[in-house]
Structures are given as structure tokens and as C-alpha cells.
mmCIF file as Biopython writes it, N, C-alpha, C and O atoms, coordinates in Angstrom:
data_model
#
loop_
_atom_site.group_PDB
_atom_site.id
_atom_site.type_symbol
_atom_site.label_atom_id
_atom_site.label_alt_id
_atom_site.label_comp_id
_atom_site.label_asym_id
_atom_site.label_entity_id
_atom_site.label_seq_id
_atom_site.pdbx_PDB_ins_code
_atom_site.Cartn_x
_atom_site.Cartn_y
_atom_site.Cartn_z
_atom_site.occupancy
_atom_site.B_iso_or_equiv
_atom_site.auth_seq_id
_atom_site.auth_asym_id
_atom_site.pdbx_PDB_model_num
ATOM 1   N N  . UNK A ? 1  ? 12.126  0.358  -8.254  1.0 0.0 1  A 1 
ATOM 2   C CA . UNK A ? 1  ? 10.591  0.693  -8.345  1.0 0.0 1  A 1 
ATOM 3   C C  . UNK A ? 1  ? 9.597   -0.114 -8.398  1.0 0.0 1  A 1 
ATOM 4   O O  . UNK A ? 1  ? 8.659   -0.108 -7.601  1.0 0.0 1  A 1 
ATOM 5   N N  . UNK A ? 2  ? 9.768   -1.066 -9.594  1.0 0.0 2  A 1 
ATOM 6   C CA . UNK A ? 2  ? 8.762   -1.745 -10.270 1.0 0.0 2  A 1 
ATOM 7   C C  . UNK A ? 2  ? 8.380   -3.066 -9.323  1.0 0.0 2  A 1 
ATOM 8   O O  . UNK A ? 2  ? 7.326   -3.688 -9.452  1.0 0.0 2  A 1 
ATOM 9   N N  . UNK A ? 3  ? 9.598   -3.443 -8.181  1.0 0.0 3  A 1 
ATOM 10  C CA . UNK A ? 3  ? 9.376   -4.309 -7.353  1.0 0.0 3  A 1 
ATOM 11  C C  . UNK A ? 3  ? 8.864   -3.832 -6.162  1.0 0.0 3  A 1 
ATOM 12  O O  . UNK A ? 3  ? 8.563   -4.705 -5.348  1.0 0.0 3  A 1 
ATOM 13  N N  . UNK A ? 4  ? 8.659   -2.527 -5.795  1.0 0.0 4  A 1 
ATOM 14  C CA . UNK A ? 4  ? 7.838   -2.054 -4.801  1.0 0.0 4  A 1 
ATOM 15  C C  . UNK A ? 4  ? 6.363   -2.162 -5.251  1.0 0.0 4  A 1 
ATOM 16  O O  . UNK A ? 4  ? 5.489   -2.727 -4.594  1.0 0.0 4  A 1 
ATOM 17  N N  . UNK A ? 5  ? 6.196   -1.591 -6.376  1.0 0.0 5  A 1 
ATOM 18  C CA . UNK A ? 5  ? 4.782   -1.307 -6.661  1.0 0.0 5  A 1 
ATOM 19  C C  . UNK A ? 5  ? 4.292   -2.891 -7.050  1.0 0.0 5  A 1 
ATOM 20  O O  . UNK A ? 5  ? 3.092   -3.148 -6.955  1.0 0.0 5  A 1 
ATOM 21  N N  . UNK A ? 6  ? 5.068   -3.754 -7.409  1.0 0.0 6  A 1 
ATOM 22  C CA . UNK A ? 6  ? 4.515   -5.401 -7.262  1.0 0.0 6  A 1 
ATOM 23  C C  . UNK A ? 6  ? 3.993   -5.623 -5.930  1.0 0.0 6  A 1 
ATOM 24  O O  . UNK A ? 6  ? 2.848   -6.006 -5.690  1.0 0.0 6  A 1 
ATOM 25  N N  . UNK A ? 7  ? 5.089   -5.304 -4.888  1.0 0.0 7  A 1 
ATOM 26  C CA . UNK A ? 7  ? 4.633   -5.899 -3.531  1.0 0.0 7  A 1 
ATOM 27  C C  . UNK A ? 7  ? 3.392   -5.029 -3.211  1.0 0.0 7  A 1 
ATOM 28  O O  . UNK A ? 7  ? 2.364   -5.671 -2.997  1.0 0.0 7  A 1 
ATOM 29  N N  . UNK A ? 8  ? 3.301   -3.513 -3.131  1.0 0.0 8  A 1 
ATOM 30  C CA . UNK A ? 8  ? 1.915   -3.104 -2.916  1.0 0.0 8  A 1 
ATOM 31  C C  . UNK A ? 8  ? 0.562   -3.688 -3.541  1.0 0.0 8  A 1 
ATOM 32  O O  . UNK A ? 8  ? -0.503  -3.575 -2.933  1.0 0.0 8  A 1 
ATOM 33  N N  . UNK A ? 9  ? 0.641   -4.212 -4.574  1.0 0.0 9  A 1 
ATOM 34  C CA . UNK A ? 9  ? -0.300  -4.839 -5.158  1.0 0.0 9  A 1 
ATOM 35  C C  . UNK A ? 9  ? -0.451  -6.321 -4.954  1.0 0.0 9  A 1 
ATOM 36  O O  . UNK A ? 9  ? -1.606  -6.728 -4.827  1.0 0.0 9  A 1 
ATOM 37  N N  . UNK A ? 10 ? 0.384   -7.061 -4.910  1.0 0.0 10 A 1 
ATOM 38  C CA . UNK A ? 10 ? 0.352   -8.351 -4.169  1.0 0.0 10 A 1 
ATOM 39  C C  . UNK A ? 10 ? 0.037   -8.776 -2.998  1.0 0.0 10 A 1 
ATOM 40  O O  . UNK A ? 10 ? -0.879  -9.554 -2.734  1.0 0.0 10 A 1 
ATOM 41  N N  . UNK A ? 11 ? 0.964   -8.161 -2.087  1.0 0.0 11 A 1 
ATOM 42  C CA . UNK A ? 11 ? 1.095   -8.503 -0.722  1.0 0.0 11 A 1 
ATOM 43  C C  . UNK A ? 11 ? 0.080   -7.605 -0.129  1.0 0.0 11 A 1 
ATOM 44  O O  . UNK A ? 11 ? -0.707  -8.159 0.638   1.0 0.0 11 A 1 
ATOM 45  N N  . UNK A ? 12 ? -0.058  -6.413 -0.311  1.0 0.0 12 A 1 
ATOM 46  C CA . UNK A ? 12 ? -1.179  -5.389 0.508   1.0 0.0 12 A 1 
ATOM 47  C C  . UNK A ? 12 ? -2.429  -5.139 -0.219  1.0 0.0 12 A 1 
ATOM 48  O O  . UNK A ? 12 ? -3.254  -4.471 0.406   1.0 0.0 12 A 1 
ATOM 49  N N  . UNK A ? 13 ? -2.793  -5.569 -1.532  1.0 0.0 13 A 1 
ATOM 50  C CA . UNK A ? 13 ? -4.088  -5.536 -1.868  1.0 0.0 13 A 1 
ATOM 51  C C  . UNK A ? 13 ? -4.339  -4.159 -2.856  1.0 0.0 13 A 1 
ATOM 52  O O  . UNK A ? 13 ? -5.391  -3.735 -3.335  1.0 0.0 13 A 1 
ATOM 53  N N  . UNK A ? 14 ? -2.979  -3.649 -2.960  1.0 0.0 14 A 1 
ATOM 54  C CA . UNK A ? 14 ? -3.641  -2.326 -3.880  1.0 0.0 14 A 1 
ATOM 55  C C  . UNK A ? 14 ? -4.134  -2.471 -5.206  1.0 0.0 14 A 1 
ATOM 56  O O  . UNK A ? 14 ? -4.415  -1.435 -5.809  1.0 0.0 14 A 1 
ATOM 57  N N  . UNK A ? 15 ? -4.326  -3.819 -5.900  1.0 0.0 15 A 1 
ATOM 58  C CA . UNK A ? 15 ? -4.674  -3.778 -7.212  1.0 0.0 15 A 1 
ATOM 59  C C  . UNK A ? 15 ? -6.066  -3.765 -7.110  1.0 0.0 15 A 1 
ATOM 60  O O  . UNK A ? 15 ? -6.657  -3.728 -8.189  1.0 0.0 15 A 1 
ATOM 61  N N  . UNK A ? 16 ? -6.741  -3.787 -6.103  1.0 0.0 16 A 1 
ATOM 62  C CA . UNK A ? 16 ? -8.295  -3.433 -6.099  1.0 0.0 16 A 1 
ATOM 63  C C  . UNK A ? 16 ? -8.738  -2.614 -5.228  1.0 0.0 16 A 1 
ATOM 64  O O  . UNK A ? 16 ? -8.327  -2.588 -4.068  1.0 0.0 16 A 1 
ATOM 65  N N  . UNK A ? 17 ? -9.876  -1.641 -5.826  1.0 0.0 17 A 1 
ATOM 66  C CA . UNK A ? 17 ? -10.184 -0.796 -5.044  1.0 0.0 17 A 1 
ATOM 67  C C  . UNK A ? 17 ? -11.283 -1.242 -4.027  1.0 0.0 17 A 1 
ATOM 68  O O  . UNK A ? 17 ? -12.206 -1.927 -4.467  1.0 0.0 17 A 1 
ATOM 69  N N  . UNK A ? 18 ? -11.260 -0.899 -2.663  1.0 0.0 18 A 1 
ATOM 70  C CA . UNK A ? 18 ? -12.012 -1.176 -1.869  1.0 0.0 18 A 1 
ATOM 71  C C  . UNK A ? 18 ? -13.223 -0.361 -1.171  1.0 0.0 18 A 1 
ATOM 72  O O  . UNK A ? 18 ? -14.043 -0.773 -0.351  1.0 0.0 18 A 1 
ATOM 73  N N  . UNK A ? 19 ? -13.077 0.970  -1.767  1.0 0.0 19 A 1 
ATOM 74  C CA . UNK A ? 19 ? -14.270 1.970  -1.511  1.0 0.0 19 A 1 
ATOM 75  C C  . UNK A ? 19 ? -14.489 2.949  -2.769  1.0 0.0 19 A 1 
ATOM 76  O O  . UNK A ? 19 ? -13.555 2.907  -3.569  1.0 0.0 19 A 1 
ATOM 77  N N  . UNK A ? 20 ? -15.211 3.548  -2.995  1.0 0.0 20 A 1 
ATOM 78  C CA . UNK A ? 20 ? -15.809 4.323  -4.041  1.0 0.0 20 A 1 
ATOM 79  C C  . UNK A ? 20 ? -15.061 5.515  -3.714  1.0 0.0 20 A 1 
ATOM 80  O O  . UNK A ? 20 ? -14.782 5.867  -2.567  1.0 0.0 20 A 1 
ATOM 81  N N  . UNK A ? 21 ? -14.684 6.248  -5.008  1.0 0.0 21 A 1 
ATOM 82  C CA . UNK A ? 21 ? -14.671 7.834  -5.264  1.0 0.0 21 A 1 
ATOM 83  C C  . UNK A ? 21 ? -12.812 7.886  -4.885  1.0 0.0 21 A 1 
ATOM 84  O O  . UNK A ? 21 ? -12.060 7.029  -4.420  1.0 0.0 21 A 1 
ATOM 85  N N  . UNK A ? 22 ? -12.597 9.206  -5.307  1.0 0.0 22 A 1 
ATOM 86  C CA . UNK A ? 22 ? -11.382 9.478  -5.191  1.0 0.0 22 A 1 
ATOM 87  C C  . UNK A ? 22 ? -10.774 9.655  -3.979  1.0 0.0 22 A 1 
ATOM 88  O O  . UNK A ? 22 ? -9.557  9.557  -3.818  1.0 0.0 22 A 1 
ATOM 89  N N  . UNK A ? 23 ? -11.758 9.975  -2.906  1.0 0.0 23 A 1 
ATOM 90  C CA . UNK A ? 23 ? -10.975 10.348 -1.466  1.0 0.0 23 A 1 
ATOM 91  C C  . UNK A ? 23 ? -11.038 8.850  -1.003  1.0 0.0 23 A 1 
ATOM 92  O O  . UNK A ? 23 ? -10.325 8.719  -0.008  1.0 0.0 23 A 1 
ATOM 93  N N  . UNK A ? 24 ? -11.604 7.743  -1.351  1.0 0.0 24 A 1 
ATOM 94  C CA . UNK A ? 24 ? -11.580 6.579  -0.726  1.0 0.0 24 A 1 
ATOM 95  C C  . UNK A ? 24 ? -10.408 5.931  -1.246  1.0 0.0 24 A 1 
ATOM 96  O O  . UNK A ? 24 ? -9.766  5.266  -0.433  1.0 0.0 24 A 1 
ATOM 97  N N  . UNK A ? 25 ? -10.096 5.972  -2.138  1.0 0.0 25 A 1 
ATOM 98  C CA . UNK A ? 25 ? -8.700  5.630  -3.051  1.0 0.0 25 A 1 
ATOM 99  C C  . UNK A ? 25 ? -7.614  6.267  -2.326  1.0 0.0 25 A 1 
ATOM 100 O O  . UNK A ? 25 ? -6.668  5.597  -1.911  1.0 0.0 25 A 1 
ATOM 101 N N  . UNK A ? 26 ? -7.686  7.407  -2.165  1.0 0.0 26 A 1 
ATOM 102 C CA . UNK A ? 26 ? -6.528  8.099  -1.760  1.0 0.0 26 A 1 
ATOM 103 C C  . UNK A ? 26 ? -6.203  7.700  -0.402  1.0 0.0 26 A 1 
ATOM 104 O O  . UNK A ? 26 ? -5.000  7.727  -0.140  1.0 0.0 26 A 1 
ATOM 105 N N  . UNK A ? 27 ? -7.034  7.316  0.571   1.0 0.0 27 A 1 
ATOM 106 C CA . UNK A ? 27 ? -7.208  6.846  1.767   1.0 0.0 27 A 1 
ATOM 107 C C  . UNK A ? 27 ? -6.837  5.491  1.802   1.0 0.0 27 A 1 
ATOM 108 O O  . UNK A ? 27 ? -6.258  5.161  2.837   1.0 0.0 27 A 1 
ATOM 109 N N  . UNK A ? 28 ? -6.985  4.732  1.073   1.0 0.0 28 A 1 
ATOM 110 C CA . UNK A ? 28 ? -6.579  3.291  0.674   1.0 0.0 28 A 1 
ATOM 111 C C  . UNK A ? 28 ? -5.017  3.220  0.572   1.0 0.0 28 A 1 
ATOM 112 O O  . UNK A ? 28 ? -4.255  2.531  1.250   1.0 0.0 28 A 1 
ATOM 113 N N  . UNK A ? 29 ? -4.689  4.201  -0.554  1.0 0.0 29 A 1 
ATOM 114 C CA . UNK A ? 29 ? -3.361  4.524  -0.951  1.0 0.0 29 A 1 
ATOM 115 C C  . UNK A ? 29 ? -2.237  4.889  0.253   1.0 0.0 29 A 1 
ATOM 116 O O  . UNK A ? 29 ? -1.075  4.500  0.368   1.0 0.0 29 A 1 
ATOM 117 N N  . UNK A ? 30 ? -2.784  5.506  0.837   1.0 0.0 30 A 1 
ATOM 118 C CA . UNK A ? 30 ? -1.688  6.223  1.982   1.0 0.0 30 A 1 
ATOM 119 C C  . UNK A ? 30 ? -2.077  5.213  3.146   1.0 0.0 30 A 1 
ATOM 120 O O  . UNK A ? 30 ? -1.126  5.197  3.928   1.0 0.0 30 A 1 
ATOM 121 N N  . UNK A ? 31 ? -3.037  4.406  3.557   1.0 0.0 31 A 1 
ATOM 122 C CA . UNK A ? 31 ? -2.680  3.243  4.290   1.0 0.0 31 A 1 
ATOM 123 C C  . UNK A ? 31 ? -1.928  2.298  3.579   1.0 0.0 31 A 1 
ATOM 124 O O  . UNK A ? 31 ? -1.216  1.655  4.351   1.0 0.0 31 A 1 
ATOM 125 N N  . UNK A ? 32 ? -1.804  1.946  2.338   1.0 0.0 32 A 1 
ATOM 126 C CA . UNK A ? 32 ? -1.238  0.657  2.085   1.0 0.0 32 A 1 
ATOM 127 C C  . UNK A ? 32 ? 0.346   1.067  2.057   1.0 0.0 32 A 1 
ATOM 128 O O  . UNK A ? 32 ? 1.191   0.255  2.433   1.0 0.0 32 A 1 
ATOM 129 N N  . UNK A ? 33 ? 0.703   2.380  1.589   1.0 0.0 33 A 1 
ATOM 130 C CA . UNK A ? 33 ? 2.117   2.669  1.701   1.0 0.0 33 A 1 
ATOM 131 C C  . UNK A ? 33 ? 2.184   2.846  3.224   1.0 0.0 33 A 1 
ATOM 132 O O  . UNK A ? 33 ? 3.222   2.294  3.591   1.0 0.0 33 A 1 
ATOM 133 N N  . UNK A ? 34 ? 1.603   3.317  4.159   1.0 0.0 34 A 1 
ATOM 134 C CA . UNK A ? 34 ? 2.115   3.396  5.296   1.0 0.0 34 A 1 
ATOM 135 C C  . UNK A ? 34 ? 2.520   1.846  5.866   1.0 0.0 34 A 1 
ATOM 136 O O  . UNK A ? 34 ? 3.536   1.672  6.539   1.0 0.0 34 A 1 
ATOM 137 N N  . UNK A ? 35 ? 1.675   0.843  5.541   1.0 0.0 35 A 1 
ATOM 138 C CA . UNK A ? 35 ? 1.630   -0.083 6.351   1.0 0.0 35 A 1 
ATOM 139 C C  . UNK A ? 35 ? 3.025   -0.839 5.506   1.0 0.0 35 A 1 
ATOM 140 O O  . UNK A ? 35 ? 3.806   -1.575 6.110   1.0 0.0 35 A 1 
ATOM 141 N N  . UNK A ? 36 ? 3.131   -0.592 4.395   1.0 0.0 36 A 1 
ATOM 142 C CA . UNK A ? 36 ? 4.948   -1.140 3.596   1.0 0.0 36 A 1 
ATOM 143 C C  . UNK A ? 36 ? 5.990   -0.608 4.426   1.0 0.0 36 A 1 
ATOM 144 O O  . UNK A ? 36 ? 6.963   -1.182 4.915   1.0 0.0 36 A 1 
ATOM 145 N N  . UNK A ? 37 ? 5.498   0.981  4.527   1.0 0.0 37 A 1 
ATOM 146 C CA . UNK A ? 37 ? 6.825   1.507  5.381   1.0 0.0 37 A 1 
ATOM 147 C C  . UNK A ? 37 ? 7.108   1.058  6.688   1.0 0.0 37 A 1 
ATOM 148 O O  . UNK A ? 37 ? 8.237   0.790  7.099   1.0 0.0 37 A 1 
ATOM 149 N N  . UNK A ? 38 ? 5.837   0.964  7.471   1.0 0.0 38 A 1 
ATOM 150 C CA . UNK A ? 38 ? 6.155   0.433  8.792   1.0 0.0 38 A 1 
ATOM 151 C C  . UNK A ? 38 ? 7.037   -0.971 8.784   1.0 0.0 38 A 1 
ATOM 152 O O  . UNK A ? 38 ? 8.033   -1.277 9.439   1.0 0.0 38 A 1 
ATOM 153 N N  . UNK A ? 39 ? 6.510   -1.484 8.086   1.0 0.0 39 A 1 
ATOM 154 C CA . UNK A ? 39 ? 7.106   -2.963 7.765   1.0 0.0 39 A 1 
ATOM 155 C C  . UNK A ? 39 ? 8.603   -2.779 7.616   1.0 0.0 39 A 1 
ATOM 156 O O  . UNK A ? 39 ? 9.434   -3.332 8.337   1.0 0.0 39 A 1 
ATOM 157 N N  . UNK A ? 40 ? 8.878   -1.935 6.596   1.0 0.0 40 A 1 
ATOM 158 C CA . UNK A ? 40 ? 10.322  -2.035 6.389   1.0 0.0 40 A 1 
ATOM 159 C C  . UNK A ? 40 ? 11.146  -1.304 7.455   1.0 0.0 40 A 1 
ATOM 160 O O  . UNK A ? 40 ? 12.315  -1.671 7.576   1.0 0.0 40 A 1 
ATOM 161 N N  . UNK A ? 41 ? 10.723  -0.380 8.196   1.0 0.0 41 A 1 
ATOM 162 C CA . UNK A ? 41 ? 10.978  0.127  9.374   1.0 0.0 41 A 1 
ATOM 163 C C  . UNK A ? 41 ? 11.473  -0.953 10.568  1.0 0.0 41 A 1 
ATOM 164 O O  . UNK A ? 41 ? 12.571  -1.047 11.116  1.0 0.0 41 A 1 
ATOM 165 N N  . UNK A ? 42 ? 10.296  -1.694 10.750  1.0 0.0 42 A 1 
ATOM 166 C CA . UNK A ? 42 ? 10.501  -2.798 11.845  1.0 0.0 42 A 1 
ATOM 167 C C  . UNK A ? 42 ? 11.668  -3.748 11.087  1.0 0.0 42 A 1 
ATOM 168 O O  . UNK A ? 42 ? 12.460  -4.294 11.855  1.0 0.0 42 A 1 
ATOM 169 N N  . UNK A ? 43 ? 11.781  -3.906 10.150  1.0 0.0 43 A 1 
ATOM 170 C CA . UNK A ? 43 ? 12.862  -4.713 9.305   1.0 0.0 43 A 1 
ATOM 171 C C  . UNK A ? 43 ? 14.288  -4.389 9.501   1.0 0.0 43 A 1 
ATOM 172 O O  . UNK A ? 43 ? 15.232  -5.170 9.623   1.0 0.0 43 A 1 
ATOM 173 N N  . UNK A ? 44 ? 14.276  -2.982 9.511   1.0 0.0 44 A 1 
ATOM 174 C CA . UNK A ? 44 ? 15.580  -2.651 9.638   1.0 0.0 44 A 1 
ATOM 175 C C  . UNK A ? 44 ? 16.098  -2.089 10.944  1.0 0.0 44 A 1 
ATOM 176 O O  . UNK A ? 44 ? 17.123  -1.407 10.976  1.0 0.0 44 A 1 
ATOM 177 N N  . UNK A ? 45 ? 15.359  -2.389 12.066  1.0 0.0 45 A 1 
ATOM 178 C CA . UNK A ? 45 ? 15.472  -2.086 13.268  1.0 0.0 45 A 1 
ATOM 179 C C  . UNK A ? 45 ? 16.037  -3.170 13.938  1.0 0.0 45 A 1 
ATOM 180 O O  . UNK A ? 45 ? 16.248  -3.106 15.149  1.0 0.0 45 A 1 
#
């Protein structure tokens, strides 16, 4: 779990907020996790 959190923060930039407010942060989180999951799916294929 910690390795995945570190990857999200270091590789995908989830350590810094790119927008204001809760809605913006939720969208950033969703897009970051989506990108990480797509990368894993492509790696498994």
C-alpha cells in the first residue's frame, strides 16, 4: 500500500494540489488513480 501511495505522489504529482476546493482535489485524485490503473492494465496486457 505504501509503495502505491509513493508512486501516486512521486510519479503522478499527487503530492501537490493543482486546483482549489474539494471538488478540484477529488477530480485530481480520480484522474491520478485512473492514470495509474491504466498504466498497470497496459503493463499486464
